[in-house]
mmCIF file of C-alpha atoms in Angstrom:
data_model
loop_
_atom_site.group_PDB
_atom_site.id
_atom_site.type_symbol
_atom_site.label_atom_id
_atom_site.label_comp_id
_atom_site.label_asym_id
_atom_site.label_seq_id
_atom_site.Cartn_x
_atom_site.Cartn_y
_atom_site.Cartn_z
ATOM 1 C CA MET A 82 -41.249 -10.448 -9.247
ATOM 2 C CA LYS A 83 -38.612 -12.889 -9.111
ATOM 3 C CA THR A 84 -35.855 -10.245 -9.567
ATOM 4 C CA ALA A 85 -37.272 -8.843 -5.882
ATOM 5 C CA LEU A 86 -37.023 -12.179 -4.385
ATOM 6 C CA THR A 87 -33.625 -13.226 -6.028
ATOM 7 C CA SER A 88 -31.586 -9.657 -4.329
ATOM 8 C CA PRO A 89 -32.321 -10.328 -0.682
ATOM 9 C CA ALA A 90 -31.479 -14.075 -0.940
ATOM 10 C CA VAL A 91 -27.958 -12.798 -2.517
ATOM 11 C CA LEU A 92 -27.482 -10.254 0.326
ATOM 12 C CA VAL A 93 -27.666 -13.113 2.750
ATOM 13 C CA PHE A 94 -25.517 -15.245 1.423
ATOM 14 C CA PHE A 95 -23.031 -12.237 0.701
ATOM 15 C CA PRO A 96 -23.151 -9.821 3.704
ATOM 16 C CA ILE A 97 -21.873 -6.738 2.984
ATOM 17 C CA GLY A 98 -18.096 -6.308 4.794
ATOM 18 C CA ILE A 99 -17.203 -9.944 4.505
ATOM 19 C CA PRO A 100 -14.610 -10.140 1.635
ATOM 20 C CA LEU A 101 -15.529 -13.140 -0.633
ATOM 21 C CA SER A 102 -11.932 -14.176 -1.207
ATOM 22 C CA ARG A 103 -9.434 -15.412 1.636
ATOM 23 C CA THR A 104 -6.573 -14.791 -0.515
ATOM 24 C CA PRO A 105 -3.782 -11.993 0.593
ATOM 25 C CA ARG A 106 -4.397 -8.716 -1.244
ATOM 26 C CA CYS A 107 -1.151 -6.334 -1.296
ATOM 27 C CA THR A 108 -1.393 -3.079 -2.568
ATOM 28 C CA CYS A 109 1.669 -3.485 -4.835
ATOM 29 C CA ILE A 110 1.592 -6.073 -7.848
ATOM 30 C CA LYS A 111 5.002 -4.372 -9.661
ATOM 31 C CA ILE A 112 7.924 -3.545 -7.402
ATOM 32 C CA SER A 113 10.712 -1.190 -8.207
ATOM 33 C CA ASP A 114 14.334 -1.225 -7.774
ATOM 34 C CA ARG A 115 15.037 2.365 -9.141
ATOM 35 C CA SER A 116 16.407 4.761 -6.984
ATOM 36 C CA ILE A 117 14.366 8.276 -6.179
ATOM 37 C CA ASN A 118 15.528 11.521 -5.345
ATOM 38 C CA PRO A 119 14.269 12.340 -1.696
ATOM 39 C CA ARG A 120 13.636 16.065 -3.174
ATOM 40 C CA SER A 121 10.929 14.871 -5.644
ATOM 41 C CA LEU A 122 8.691 12.779 -2.714
ATOM 42 C CA GLU A 123 5.755 14.185 -1.771
ATOM 43 C CA LYS A 124 4.794 11.135 0.612
ATOM 44 C CA LEU A 125 6.318 7.900 1.574
ATOM 45 C CA GLU A 126 4.505 5.349 3.011
ATOM 46 C CA VAL A 127 5.728 2.015 4.604
ATOM 47 C CA ILE A 128 2.956 -0.447 5.201
ATOM 48 C CA PRO A 129 3.690 -3.351 7.276
ATOM 49 C CA ALA A 130 3.411 -6.657 6.604
ATOM 50 C CA SER A 131 -0.186 -8.042 7.820
ATOM 51 C CA GLN A 132 -2.892 -10.732 7.003
ATOM 52 C CA SER A 133 -4.023 -9.213 4.035
ATOM 53 C CA CYS A 134 -0.377 -8.860 2.866
ATOM 54 C CA PRO A 135 2.381 -11.408 3.875
ATOM 55 C CA ARG A 136 4.988 -8.227 2.724
ATOM 56 C CA VAL A 137 6.309 -5.075 3.719
ATOM 57 C CA GLU A 138 5.129 -2.338 1.007
ATOM 58 C CA ILE A 139 6.831 1.009 0.432
ATOM 59 C CA ILE A 140 4.567 3.658 -1.245
ATOM 60 C CA ALA A 141 6.264 6.656 -2.898
ATOM 61 C CA THR A 142 3.969 9.342 -4.087
ATOM 62 C CA MET A 143 5.884 12.039 -6.278
ATOM 63 C CA LYS A 144 5.597 15.596 -6.005
ATOM 64 C CA LYS A 145 5.272 16.493 -9.600
ATOM 65 C CA ASN A 146 2.278 14.541 -11.068
ATOM 66 C CA GLY A 147 1.202 12.310 -8.038
ATOM 67 C CA GLU A 148 2.092 9.050 -9.561
ATOM 68 C CA LYS A 149 2.647 6.142 -6.558
ATOM 69 C CA ARG A 150 5.732 3.937 -7.102
ATOM 70 C CA CYS A 151 5.938 0.812 -5.210
ATOM 71 C CA LEU A 152 9.306 0.543 -3.959
ATOM 72 C CA ASN A 153 11.671 -2.588 -3.251
ATOM 73 C CA PRO A 154 12.115 -2.910 0.641
ATOM 74 C CA ASP A 155 14.916 -4.951 0.411
ATOM 75 C CA SER A 156 17.104 -2.669 -1.650
ATOM 76 C CA LYS A 157 19.682 -1.528 0.007
ATOM 77 C CA THR A 158 18.956 1.955 -1.813
ATOM 78 C CA ILE A 159 15.634 2.249 -0.255
ATOM 79 C CA LYS A 160 16.282 0.897 3.098
ATOM 80 C CA ASN A 161 18.754 4.008 2.917
ATOM 81 C CA LEU A 162 16.023 6.286 1.913
ATOM 82 C CA VAL A 163 13.700 5.021 4.541
ATOM 83 C CA LYS A 164 16.354 5.668 7.076
ATOM 84 C CA ALA A 165 17.076 9.253 6.080
ATOM 85 C CA ILE A 166 13.240 10.261 5.780
ATOM 86 C CA SER A 167 12.639 8.595 9.510
ATOM 87 C CA LYS A 168 15.937 10.558 10.889
ATOM 88 C CA GLU A 169 14.664 13.578 9.418
ATOM 89 C CA ARG A 170 11.415 13.425 10.654
ATOM 90 C CA SER A 171 12.520 12.717 14.351
ATOM 91 C CA LYS A 172 14.920 15.295 14.085
ATOM 92 C CA ARG A 173 11.973 17.936 13.429
ATOM 93 C CA SER A 174 9.401 16.428 16.253
ATOM 94 C CA PRO A 175 9.935 17.626 19.851
#
């Protein structure tokens, strides 16, 4: 019987959807400075800084194995890669 009474009490103190921690949560823990061949990319995500993560994150998904790599947004090579892909996409869209 005690178990049944404890569970609702826990729900009252920890409502669903409210984070328990106020510390920023970023997707990327390790950041790579390695350059990447654009042909080997399946997807490139640029996640802007937000309240949950104070830094810009760039996540590359590889075609071959679906591996996700976090890239250094301050790297000149990565900046050029993002520019080139953005330029290519803008040419494709009307």
